[in-house]
Amino acid sequence: MKEKNIGAAYEMYFDMVYRICYLYMNGCGADSEDACQQVFLKYMEHGGGFDSGEHEKAWLIVTARNECKKQLKHWGGTLRESEAVI
């Protein structure tokens, strides 16, 4: 996949992916940004091959959802530093 296409996809879909992550991460901006970054890293690793723009969009939605679920599962058993009671 060309760098130009990655940049175009980032510009086109970043807001959508971030909003999905923000909802899954219960409004935590930092965690939403982390998940969003991971989604676009996976997008770069995927290397394209989408049938259409709708296929690309659907792939990003599913990947965002799965990444958020993975991160929530990871943090489920521990208390994050930002949530620690002093």
CSV table of N, CA, C and O in Angstrom, one decimal:
chain,number,residue,atom,x,y,z
A,1,MET,N,0.8,-1.2,0.0
A,1,MET,CA,0.0,0.0,0.0
A,1,MET,C,0.9,1.2,0.0
A,1,MET,O,1.9,1.3,0.7
A,2,LYS,N,0.5,2.2,-0.8
A,2,LYS,CA,1.3,3.4,-0.9
A,2,LYS,C,1.1,4.3,0.3
A,2,LYS,O,0.0,4.4,0.9
A,3,GLU,N,2.1,5.1,0.6
A,3,GLU,CA,2.0,6.0,1.7
A,3,GLU,C,0.9,7.0,1.5
A,3,GLU,O,0.2,7.4,2.4
A,4,LYS,N,0.7,7.5,0.3
A,4,LYS,CA,-0.3,8.4,-0.1
A,4,LYS,C,-1.7,7.9,0.3
A,4,LYS,O,-2.5,8.6,0.9
A,5,ASN,N,-2.0,6.6,0.1
A,5,ASN,CA,-3.3,6.0,0.4
A,5,ASN,C,-3.4,5.9,1.9
A,5,ASN,O,-4.5,6.0,2.4
A,6,ILE,N,-2.4,5.6,2.6
A,6,ILE,CA,-2.5,5.6,4.1
A,6,ILE,C,-2.8,6.9,4.7
A,6,ILE,O,-3.7,7.1,5.5
A,7,GLY,N,-2.2,8.0,4.2
A,7,GLY,CA,-2.5,9.3,4.6
A,7,GLY,C,-3.9,9.7,4.3
A,7,GLY,O,-4.6,10.3,5.1
A,8,ALA,N,-4.4,9.4,3.1
A,8,ALA,CA,-5.7,9.7,2.7
A,8,ALA,C,-6.7,9.0,3.6
A,8,ALA,O,-7.7,9.5,4.0
A,9,ALA,N,-6.5,7.7,3.8
A,9,ALA,CA,-7.4,6.9,4.7
A,9,ALA,C,-7.4,7.5,6.1
A,9,ALA,O,-8.4,7.6,6.8
A,10,TYR,N,-6.2,7.9,6.6
A,10,TYR,CA,-6.1,8.5,7.9
A,10,TYR,C,-7.0,9.8,8.0
A,10,TYR,O,-7.7,9.9,8.9
A,11,GLU,N,-6.8,10.6,7.0
A,11,GLU,CA,-7.6,11.9,7.0
A,11,GLU,C,-9.1,11.6,6.9
A,11,GLU,O,-9.9,12.3,7.5
A,12,MET,N,-9.4,10.6,6.1
A,12,MET,CA,-10.9,10.3,5.9
A,12,MET,C,-11.5,9.6,7.0
A,12,MET,O,-12.7,10.0,7.4
A,13,TYR,N,-10.8,8.7,7.7
A,13,TYR,CA,-11.5,7.9,8.7
A,13,TYR,C,-11.1,8.1,10.1
A,13,TYR,O,-11.6,7.5,11.0
A,14,PHE,N,-10.1,9.0,10.4
A,14,PHE,CA,-9.6,9.1,11.8
A,14,PHE,C,-10.7,9.5,12.7
A,14,PHE,O,-10.8,8.9,13.8
A,15,ASP,N,-11.5,10.5,12.4
A,15,ASP,CA,-12.6,10.9,13.3
A,15,ASP,C,-13.6,9.8,13.6
A,15,ASP,O,-14.0,9.6,14.8
A,16,MET,N,-13.9,9.0,12.6
A,16,MET,CA,-14.8,7.9,12.8
A,16,MET,C,-14.2,6.8,13.8
A,16,MET,O,-14.8,6.4,14.7
A,17,VAL,N,-12.9,6.5,13.5
A,17,VAL,CA,-12.3,5.5,14.3
A,17,VAL,C,-12.1,6.0,15.8
A,17,VAL,O,-12.3,5.3,16.7
A,18,TYR,N,-11.7,7.3,15.9
A,18,TYR,CA,-11.5,7.8,17.2
A,18,TYR,C,-12.9,7.8,18.0
A,18,TYR,O,-12.9,7.5,19.2
A,19,ARG,N,-13.9,8.2,17.4
A,19,ARG,CA,-15.3,8.2,18.1
A,19,ARG,C,-15.7,6.8,18.5
A,19,ARG,O,-16.2,6.7,19.6
A,20,ILE,N,-15.4,5.8,17.7
A,20,ILE,CA,-15.7,4.4,18.1
A,20,ILE,C,-14.9,4.1,19.3
A,20,ILE,O,-15.4,3.5,20.3
A,21,CYS,N,-13.6,4.4,19.3
A,21,CYS,CA,-12.7,4.1,20.4
A,21,CYS,C,-13.1,4.8,21.6
A,21,CYS,O,-13.1,4.3,22.7
A,22,TYR,N,-13.5,6.1,21.5
A,22,TYR,CA,-13.9,6.9,22.6
A,22,TYR,C,-15.1,6.3,23.3
A,22,TYR,O,-15.2,6.3,24.5
A,23,LEU,N,-16.1,5.8,22.5
A,23,LEU,CA,-17.3,5.2,23.1
A,23,LEU,C,-16.9,3.9,23.8
A,23,LEU,O,-17.4,3.7,25.0
A,24,TYR,N,-16.1,3.1,23.2
A,24,TYR,CA,-15.7,1.8,23.9
A,24,TYR,C,-14.9,2.1,25.1
A,24,TYR,O,-15.0,1.3,26.1
A,25,MET,N,-14.1,3.1,25.1
A,25,MET,CA,-13.2,3.4,26.2
A,25,MET,C,-13.8,4.3,27.3
A,25,MET,O,-13.1,4.9,28.1
A,26,ASN,N,-15.1,4.4,27.3
A,26,ASN,CA,-15.9,5.1,28.3
A,26,ASN,C,-15.4,6.6,28.4
A,26,ASN,O,-15.3,7.1,29.5
A,27,GLY,N,-15.1,7.2,27.3
A,27,GLY,CA,-14.8,8.6,27.3
A,27,GLY,C,-13.3,9.0,27.8
A,27,GLY,O,-13.1,10.1,28.0
A,28,CYS,N,-12.5,8.0,27.9
A,28,CYS,CA,-11.1,8.3,28.2
A,28,CYS,C,-10.3,8.6,27.0
A,28,CYS,O,-10.1,7.7,26.1
A,29,GLY,N,-9.9,9.9,26.8
A,29,GLY,CA,-9.3,10.3,25.6
A,29,GLY,C,-7.9,9.7,25.4
A,29,GLY,O,-7.6,9.3,24.2
A,30,ALA,N,-7.1,9.5,26.4
A,30,ALA,CA,-5.8,8.9,26.2
A,30,ALA,C,-5.9,7.4,25.8
A,30,ALA,O,-5.2,7.0,24.8
A,31,ASP,N,-6.8,6.7,26.4
A,31,ASP,CA,-7.0,5.3,25.9
A,31,ASP,C,-7.6,5.2,24.5
A,31,ASP,O,-7.2,4.3,23.8
A,32,SER,N,-8.4,6.2,24.2
A,32,SER,CA,-9.0,6.2,22.9
A,32,SER,C,-7.9,6.5,21.8
A,32,SER,O,-7.9,5.9,20.8
A,33,GLU,N,-7.0,7.4,22.1
A,33,GLU,CA,-5.9,7.7,21.2
A,33,GLU,C,-5.0,6.5,21.0
A,33,GLU,O,-4.6,6.2,19.9
A,34,ASP,N,-4.7,5.8,22.1
A,34,ASP,CA,-3.9,4.6,22.0
A,34,ASP,C,-4.5,3.6,21.1
A,34,ASP,O,-3.8,3.0,20.3
A,35,ALA,N,-5.8,3.3,21.3
A,35,ALA,CA,-6.5,2.3,20.5
A,35,ALA,C,-6.5,2.7,19.1
A,35,ALA,O,-6.3,1.9,18.2
A,36,CYS,N,-6.8,4.0,18.8
A,36,CYS,CA,-6.9,4.5,17.5
A,36,CYS,C,-5.5,4.4,16.8
A,36,CYS,O,-5.5,4.0,15.6
A,37,GLN,N,-4.4,4.7,17.5
A,37,GLN,CA,-3.1,4.5,16.9
A,37,GLN,C,-2.9,3.0,16.5
A,37,GLN,O,-2.3,2.7,15.4
A,38,GLN,N,-3.3,2.1,17.4
A,38,GLN,CA,-3.1,0.7,17.1
A,38,GLN,C,-3.9,0.3,15.8
A,38,GLN,O,-3.5,-0.5,15.0
A,39,VAL,N,-5.1,0.8,15.7
A,39,VAL,CA,-6.0,0.5,14.5
A,39,VAL,C,-5.2,0.9,13.2
A,39,VAL,O,-5.2,0.2,12.3
A,40,PHE,N,-4.7,2.1,13.2
A,40,PHE,CA,-4.0,2.6,12.0
A,40,PHE,C,-2.7,1.9,11.8
A,40,PHE,O,-2.2,1.7,10.6
A,41,LEU,N,-2.0,1.4,12.8
A,41,LEU,CA,-0.8,0.6,12.6
A,41,LEU,C,-1.2,-0.8,12.0
A,41,LEU,O,-0.5,-1.2,11.1
A,42,LYS,N,-2.3,-1.3,12.4
A,42,LYS,CA,-2.8,-2.6,11.8
A,42,LYS,C,-3.2,-2.3,10.4
A,42,LYS,O,-3.0,-3.2,9.5
A,43,TYR,N,-3.8,-1.1,10.1
A,43,TYR,CA,-4.2,-0.8,8.7
A,43,TYR,C,-2.9,-0.7,7.8
A,43,TYR,O,-3.0,-1.2,6.7
A,44,MET,N,-1.8,-0.2,8.3
A,44,MET,CA,-0.6,-0.1,7.6
A,44,MET,C,0.0,-1.5,7.3
A,44,MET,O,0.4,-1.8,6.3
A,45,GLU,N,-0.1,-2.4,8.3
A,45,GLU,CA,0.4,-3.7,8.2
A,45,GLU,C,-0.5,-4.6,7.3
A,45,GLU,O,0.0,-5.5,6.6
A,46,HIS,N,-1.8,-4.2,7.2
A,46,HIS,CA,-2.7,-5.0,6.4
A,46,HIS,C,-2.3,-4.9,4.9
A,46,HIS,O,-2.4,-5.9,4.2
A,47,GLY,N,-1.9,-3.8,4.5
A,47,GLY,CA,-1.4,-3.6,3.1
A,47,GLY,C,-2.4,-3.4,2.1
A,47,GLY,O,-2.1,-3.6,0.9
A,48,GLY,N,-3.6,-3.1,2.4
A,48,GLY,CA,-4.6,-2.9,1.3
A,48,GLY,C,-5.4,-4.1,0.9
A,48,GLY,O,-5.5,-5.1,1.7
A,49,GLY,N,-5.8,-4.1,-0.3
A,49,GLY,CA,-6.5,-5.3,-0.8
A,49,GLY,C,-8.0,-5.2,-0.5
A,49,GLY,O,-8.7,-6.2,-0.5
A,50,PHE,N,-8.5,-4.0,-0.3
A,50,PHE,CA,-9.9,-3.8,0.0
A,50,PHE,C,-10.7,-3.8,-1.4
A,50,PHE,O,-10.2,-3.2,-2.3
A,51,ASP,N,-11.9,-4.4,-1.4
A,51,ASP,CA,-12.7,-4.5,-2.6
A,51,ASP,C,-13.3,-3.1,-2.9
A,51,ASP,O,-13.4,-2.8,-4.1
A,52,SER,N,-13.6,-2.3,-1.9
A,52,SER,CA,-14.2,-1.0,-2.2
A,52,SER,C,-14.0,-0.1,-0.9
A,52,SER,O,-13.4,-0.5,0.1
A,53,GLY,N,-14.4,1.1,-1.1
A,53,GLY,CA,-14.3,2.1,0.1
A,53,GLY,C,-15.2,1.6,1.2
A,53,GLY,O,-14.8,1.8,2.4
A,54,GLU,N,-16.3,1.0,0.9
A,54,GLU,CA,-17.2,0.5,2.0
A,54,GLU,C,-16.5,-0.7,2.7
A,54,GLU,O,-16.6,-0.8,4.0
A,55,HIS,N,-15.8,-1.5,2.0
A,55,HIS,CA,-15.1,-2.7,2.6
A,55,HIS,C,-14.0,-2.1,3.5
A,55,HIS,O,-13.8,-2.6,4.7
A,56,GLU,N,-13.3,-1.1,3.1
A,56,GLU,CA,-12.2,-0.5,3.9
A,56,GLU,C,-12.8,0.1,5.2
A,56,GLU,O,-12.2,-0.1,6.3
A,57,LYS,N,-13.9,0.8,5.0
A,57,LYS,CA,-14.5,1.5,6.2
A,57,LYS,C,-15.0,0.4,7.2
A,57,LYS,O,-14.8,0.5,8.4
A,58,ALA,N,-15.6,-0.7,6.7
A,58,ALA,CA,-16.1,-1.7,7.6
A,58,ALA,C,-14.9,-2.4,8.3
A,58,ALA,O,-15.0,-2.7,9.5
A,59,TRP,N,-13.8,-2.6,7.6
A,59,TRP,CA,-12.6,-3.2,8.2
A,59,TRP,C,-12.1,-2.3,9.3
A,59,TRP,O,-11.8,-2.9,10.4
A,60,LEU,N,-12.1,-1.0,9.1
A,60,LEU,CA,-11.6,-0.1,10.2
A,60,LEU,C,-12.6,-0.1,11.4
A,60,LEU,O,-12.1,-0.1,12.5
A,61,ILE,N,-13.9,-0.2,11.1
A,61,ILE,CA,-14.8,-0.2,12.2
A,61,ILE,C,-14.7,-1.5,13.1
A,61,ILE,O,-14.6,-1.5,14.3
A,62,VAL,N,-14.6,-2.6,12.4
A,62,VAL,CA,-14.4,-3.9,13.1
A,62,VAL,C,-13.1,-4.0,13.8
A,62,VAL,O,-13.0,-4.4,15.0
A,63,THR,N,-12.0,-3.5,13.2
A,63,THR,CA,-10.7,-3.5,13.8
A,63,THR,C,-10.7,-2.6,15.0
A,63,THR,O,-10.1,-2.9,16.1
A,64,ALA,N,-11.3,-1.4,15.0
A,64,ALA,CA,-11.4,-0.5,16.1
A,64,ALA,C,-12.1,-1.2,17.3
A,64,ALA,O,-11.7,-1.1,18.4
A,65,ARG,N,-13.2,-1.8,17.0
A,65,ARG,CA,-14.0,-2.5,18.0
A,65,ARG,C,-13.2,-3.5,18.7
A,65,ARG,O,-13.1,-3.6,19.9
A,66,ASN,N,-12.5,-4.4,17.9
A,66,ASN,CA,-11.7,-5.5,18.4
A,66,ASN,C,-10.5,-5.0,19.2
A,66,ASN,O,-10.2,-5.5,20.3
A,67,GLU,N,-9.9,-3.9,18.7
A,67,GLU,CA,-8.7,-3.4,19.5
A,67,GLU,C,-9.2,-2.8,20.8
A,67,GLU,O,-8.5,-3.0,21.8
A,68,CYS,N,-10.3,-2.1,20.9
A,68,CYS,CA,-10.8,-1.6,22.2
A,68,CYS,C,-11.2,-2.7,23.1
A,68,CYS,O,-10.8,-2.7,24.3
A,69,LYS,N,-11.8,-3.8,22.6
A,69,LYS,CA,-12.2,-4.9,23.4
A,69,LYS,C,-10.9,-5.6,24.0
A,69,LYS,O,-10.8,-6.0,25.1
A,70,LYS,N,-9.9,-5.7,23.2
A,70,LYS,CA,-8.6,-6.3,23.6
A,70,LYS,C,-8.0,-5.5,24.7
A,70,LYS,O,-7.5,-6.0,25.7
A,71,GLN,N,-8.0,-4.1,24.5
A,71,GLN,CA,-7.4,-3.3,25.6
A,71,GLN,C,-8.2,-3.3,26.8
A,71,GLN,O,-7.6,-3.3,27.9
A,72,LEU,N,-9.5,-3.3,26.7
A,72,LEU,CA,-10.3,-3.4,27.9
A,72,LEU,C,-10.1,-4.7,28.7
A,72,LEU,O,-10.1,-4.7,29.9
A,73,LYS,N,-10.0,-5.8,27.9
A,73,LYS,CA,-9.8,-7.1,28.5
A,73,LYS,C,-8.4,-7.1,29.3
A,73,LYS,O,-8.3,-7.6,30.4
A,74,HIS,N,-7.4,-6.5,28.6
A,74,HIS,CA,-6.1,-6.4,29.2
A,74,HIS,C,-6.1,-5.6,30.5
A,74,HIS,O,-5.4,-6.1,31.5
A,75,TRP,N,-6.8,-4.5,30.6
A,75,TRP,CA,-6.8,-3.7,31.8
A,75,TRP,C,-7.8,-4.1,32.8
A,75,TRP,O,-7.8,-3.6,33.9
A,76,GLY,N,-8.7,-5.1,32.4
A,76,GLY,CA,-9.8,-5.5,33.3
A,76,GLY,C,-9.3,-6.0,34.7
A,76,GLY,O,-10.0,-5.8,35.7
A,77,GLY,N,-8.2,-6.7,34.7
A,77,GLY,CA,-7.7,-7.3,35.9
A,77,GLY,C,-6.8,-6.5,36.8
A,77,GLY,O,-6.4,-6.9,37.9
A,78,THR,N,-6.5,-5.3,36.3
A,78,THR,CA,-5.6,-4.4,37.0
A,78,THR,C,-6.1,-3.0,37.2
A,78,THR,O,-7.0,-2.6,36.4
A,79,LEU,N,-5.6,-2.3,38.1
A,79,LEU,CA,-6.0,-0.9,38.3
A,79,LEU,C,-4.9,0.0,37.7
A,79,LEU,O,-3.8,-0.1,38.0
A,80,ARG,N,-5.4,0.8,36.8
A,80,ARG,CA,-4.5,1.7,36.1
A,80,ARG,C,-4.0,2.8,37.1
A,80,ARG,O,-4.6,3.1,38.0
A,81,GLU,N,-2.8,3.3,36.8
A,81,GLU,CA,-2.2,4.3,37.7
A,81,GLU,C,-3.1,5.5,37.8
A,81,GLU,O,-3.2,6.1,38.9
A,82,SER,N,-3.7,5.9,36.7
A,82,SER,CA,-4.6,7.1,36.8
A,82,SER,C,-5.8,6.9,37.6
A,82,SER,O,-6.5,7.8,38.0
A,83,GLU,N,-6.2,5.6,37.9
A,83,GLU,CA,-7.3,5.3,38.7
A,83,GLU,C,-7.0,5.0,40.1
A,83,GLU,O,-7.9,4.7,40.9
A,84,ALA,N,-5.7,4.9,40.4
A,84,ALA,CA,-5.3,4.5,41.8
A,84,ALA,C,-5.7,5.5,42.8
A,84,ALA,O,-5.7,6.7,42.6
A,85,VAL,N,-6.2,5.0,43.9
A,85,VAL,CA,-6.6,5.8,45.0
A,85,VAL,C,-5.4,6.1,45.9
A,85,VAL,O,-4.7,5.2,46.4
A,86,ILE,N,-5.2,7.4,46.2
A,86,ILE,CA,-4.1,7.8,47.1
A,86,ILE,C,-4.5,7.9,48.5
A,86,ILE,O,-5.5,8.3,48.9
